[in-house]
Amino acid sequence: SDGSTQLGLYYLDEPSDGIQLMGWAPSSESIGNEIDTSGDVDGDGINDVLITEKTATPNGSNSGATYLIFGDYLKWAYENQEDFIPLDLLNDITYGINNDKVAGLVFEGSQANDRFTDNAFFMDFDGDSQSEVVFRHQHYQNSTWGKLTHLVNGKFLEDYSEQLPVSPLELG
């Protein structure tokens, strides 16, 4: 033994210990297949988080989903000792002094077996210090499988998230 101690996530039983993020299928092994924390979509100076779950079922079996969690919300959730965040309901979670901020956005595959998203990441393509989001996934159309890539402007996402209530964005 090297003297190190292993910490199982089941020890996170107090809100101050951390936050559990749960997707569409709690037993799904695909949640968190891709995670990126390097971008700031809403321009508040706090990095946001992208988490993919390609076997989520919002629009049919394996249609997939990607969750954009705003960093400011994660900070607020931790400070207010939230212990569980249902990722599929991010669009419905509001917080802030006047409950006027949305926790994040949900992007959904448009049909069964889209497996949205194989890959998702942040990048500032236009140099405005506000990150864009890039999604790549398989897509079935006209009896043919292919790959699609979406580039979504960060300013659009910031503006979209301010339009309460927020609906999931369907890409595919």
Short mmCIF file of C-alpha atoms in Angstrom, two decimals:
data_model
loop_
_atom_site.label_atom_id
_atom_site.label_comp_id
_atom_site.label_asym_id
_atom_site.label_seq_id
_atom_site.Cartn_x
_atom_site.Cartn_y
_atom_site.Cartn_z
CA SER A 1 0.00 0.00 0.00
CA ASP A 2 1.21 3.51 -0.79
CA GLY A 3 -0.54 5.03 2.23
CA SER A 4 -3.07 6.98 0.13
CA THR A 5 -6.75 7.07 1.00
CA GLN A 6 -9.42 6.51 -1.64
CA LEU A 7 -12.57 8.62 -1.48
CA GLY A 8 -15.72 7.11 -2.96
CA LEU A 9 -18.34 9.57 -4.20
CA TYR A 10 -20.87 7.94 -1.87
CA TYR A 11 -19.17 9.91 0.91
CA LEU A 12 -20.67 13.11 -0.54
CA ASP A 13 -23.66 12.90 1.78
CA GLU A 14 -23.58 16.44 3.18
CA PRO A 15 -24.43 19.47 1.00
CA SER A 16 -21.12 21.10 1.95
CA ASP A 17 -19.22 18.06 0.63
CA GLY A 18 -20.11 18.68 -3.03
CA ILE A 19 -22.92 18.59 -5.56
CA GLN A 20 -24.26 15.54 -7.38
CA LEU A 21 -25.21 16.13 -11.04
CA MET A 22 -27.81 13.69 -12.38
CA GLY A 23 -28.82 13.31 -16.04
CA TRP A 24 -31.71 11.64 -17.84
CA ALA A 25 -30.75 8.08 -17.05
CA PRO A 26 -29.27 7.81 -13.55
CA SER A 27 -27.78 4.41 -14.38
CA SER A 28 -26.34 5.66 -17.67
CA GLU A 29 -22.63 5.14 -18.09
CA SER A 30 -22.48 7.79 -20.80
CA ILE A 31 -23.11 10.87 -18.66
CA GLY A 32 -19.95 12.88 -18.41
CA ASN A 33 -18.33 11.08 -21.33
CA GLU A 34 -17.18 14.56 -22.37
CA ILE A 35 -16.74 17.41 -19.87
CA ASP A 36 -15.28 20.86 -20.56
CA THR A 37 -14.86 23.68 -18.05
CA SER A 38 -12.67 26.04 -20.07
CA GLY A 39 -15.23 28.51 -21.35
CA ASP A 40 -17.41 31.41 -20.24
CA VAL A 41 -20.54 31.55 -22.42
CA ASP A 42 -22.52 34.09 -20.43
CA GLY A 43 -19.65 36.58 -20.05
CA ASP A 44 -19.75 36.84 -16.25
CA GLY A 45 -16.07 35.93 -15.76
CA ILE A 46 -16.82 32.50 -14.22
CA ASN A 47 -16.13 29.38 -16.27
CA ASP A 48 -19.18 27.37 -17.29
CA VAL A 49 -19.41 23.58 -17.57
CA LEU A 50 -20.42 21.36 -20.52
CA ILE A 51 -21.42 17.75 -19.79
CA THR A 52 -22.53 15.29 -22.48
CA GLU A 53 -24.89 12.33 -22.13
CA LYS A 54 -25.26 10.65 -25.51
CA THR A 55 -27.68 7.94 -24.30
CA ALA A 56 -30.18 10.42 -22.81
CA THR A 57 -33.74 9.95 -24.09
CA PRO A 58 -35.41 13.38 -24.50
CA ASN A 59 -36.53 12.70 -28.11
CA GLY A 60 -36.29 8.93 -28.38
CA SER A 61 -33.87 6.19 -27.43
CA ASN A 62 -30.27 7.41 -27.45
CA SER A 63 -31.21 10.83 -28.84
CA GLY A 64 -28.70 12.31 -26.39
CA ALA A 65 -28.31 15.60 -24.56
CA THR A 66 -25.61 18.07 -23.60
CA TYR A 67 -25.90 20.26 -20.53
CA LEU A 68 -24.42 23.75 -20.22
CA ILE A 69 -24.27 24.70 -16.54
CA PHE A 70 -23.49 28.34 -15.87
CA GLY A 71 -20.56 28.72 -13.46
CA ASP A 72 -22.34 31.43 -11.50
CA TYR A 73 -25.16 28.97 -10.78
CA LEU A 74 -22.73 26.28 -9.60
CA LYS A 75 -21.15 28.84 -7.27
CA TRP A 76 -24.60 29.83 -5.97
CA ALA A 77 -25.67 26.17 -5.57
CA TYR A 78 -22.54 25.35 -3.59
CA GLU A 79 -22.87 28.44 -1.37
CA ASN A 80 -26.55 27.58 -0.72
CA GLN A 81 -25.68 23.95 0.01
CA GLU A 82 -27.64 22.44 -2.86
CA ASP A 83 -26.69 18.79 -2.97
CA PHE A 84 -28.39 17.59 -6.16
CA ILE A 85 -28.87 19.14 -9.59
CA PRO A 86 -31.15 17.36 -12.11
CA LEU A 87 -29.39 18.25 -15.36
CA ASP A 88 -32.39 17.51 -17.58
CA LEU A 89 -34.26 20.30 -15.76
CA LEU A 90 -31.55 23.00 -15.98
CA ASN A 91 -33.82 25.16 -18.15
CA ASP A 92 -36.40 25.18 -15.35
CA ILE A 93 -34.10 25.98 -12.41
CA THR A 94 -33.98 29.67 -11.61
CA TYR A 95 -31.99 31.46 -8.93
CA GLY A 96 -30.74 34.91 -7.99
CA ILE A 97 -32.16 37.74 -5.94
CA ASN A 98 -35.32 37.92 -8.05
CA ASN A 99 -35.21 34.32 -9.30
CA ASP A 100 -34.32 35.87 -12.65
CA LYS A 101 -31.36 33.73 -13.71
CA VAL A 102 -31.52 30.31 -15.33
CA ALA A 103 -29.09 27.63 -14.10
CA GLY A 104 -28.09 26.51 -17.57
CA LEU A 105 -29.26 25.23 -20.92
CA VAL A 106 -30.12 21.78 -22.25
CA PHE A 107 -29.29 20.85 -25.85
CA GLU A 108 -31.12 17.78 -27.17
CA GLY A 109 -30.63 15.43 -30.09
CA SER A 110 -33.59 15.76 -32.43
CA GLN A 111 -34.36 12.06 -32.92
CA ALA A 112 -33.66 8.54 -31.69
CA ASN A 113 -30.07 7.36 -32.09
CA ASP A 114 -28.62 10.86 -32.71
CA ARG A 115 -26.38 10.21 -29.67
CA PHE A 116 -26.04 13.95 -29.26
CA THR A 117 -23.13 14.72 -28.46
CA ASP A 118 -19.99 12.76 -29.26
CA ASN A 119 -17.89 15.80 -28.50
CA ALA A 120 -18.61 19.25 -27.03
CA PHE A 121 -16.20 22.02 -26.14
CA PHE A 122 -15.81 25.77 -25.62
CA MET A 123 -13.80 28.04 -27.90
CA ASP A 124 -13.77 31.80 -28.49
CA PHE A 125 -13.91 31.94 -32.28
CA ASP A 126 -14.72 35.62 -32.67
CA GLY A 127 -12.30 37.10 -30.10
CA ASP A 128 -14.96 38.78 -27.96
CA SER A 129 -13.84 36.99 -24.73
CA GLN A 130 -17.17 35.17 -24.69
CA SER A 131 -16.98 31.47 -25.52
CA GLU A 132 -18.86 29.75 -28.29
CA VAL A 133 -19.93 26.11 -27.94
CA VAL A 134 -19.06 23.46 -30.52
CA PHE A 135 -21.06 20.21 -30.71
CA ARG A 136 -20.25 17.17 -32.85
CA HIS A 137 -22.56 14.16 -33.16
CA GLN A 138 -23.79 11.41 -35.42
CA HIS A 139 -27.03 12.00 -37.27
CA TYR A 140 -29.34 9.82 -39.32
CA GLN A 141 -31.04 11.37 -42.34
CA ASN A 142 -32.33 9.93 -45.61
CA SER A 143 -31.20 6.40 -44.64
CA THR A 144 -27.61 7.58 -44.18
CA TRP A 145 -25.48 8.03 -41.06
CA GLY A 146 -23.22 11.03 -40.94
CA LYS A 147 -21.56 13.47 -38.56
CA LEU A 148 -22.80 16.98 -37.86
CA THR A 149 -20.96 19.83 -36.20
CA HIS A 150 -22.75 22.84 -34.72
CA LEU A 151 -21.07 26.10 -33.67
CA VAL A 152 -23.34 28.13 -31.39
CA ASN A 153 -22.44 31.76 -30.67
CA GLY A 154 -21.91 32.59 -26.99
CA LYS A 155 -23.75 35.92 -27.24
CA PHE A 156 -26.78 34.10 -28.70
CA LEU A 157 -26.71 31.64 -25.78
CA GLU A 158 -26.42 34.45 -23.23
CA ASP A 159 -29.37 36.30 -24.79
CA TYR A 160 -31.38 33.07 -25.11
CA SER A 161 -30.83 32.20 -21.46
CA GLU A 162 -32.25 35.57 -20.40
CA GLN A 163 -35.61 34.85 -22.09
CA LEU A 164 -37.47 33.13 -19.22
CA PRO A 165 -38.92 30.56 -19.41
CA VAL A 166 -36.19 28.78 -21.39
CA SER A 167 -36.95 25.78 -23.61
CA PRO A 168 -34.43 23.08 -24.52
CA LEU A 169 -32.55 23.82 -27.73
CA GLU A 170 -33.03 20.96 -30.19
CA LEU A 171 -30.08 20.38 -32.49
CA GLY A 172 -29.82 17.64 -35.04
#
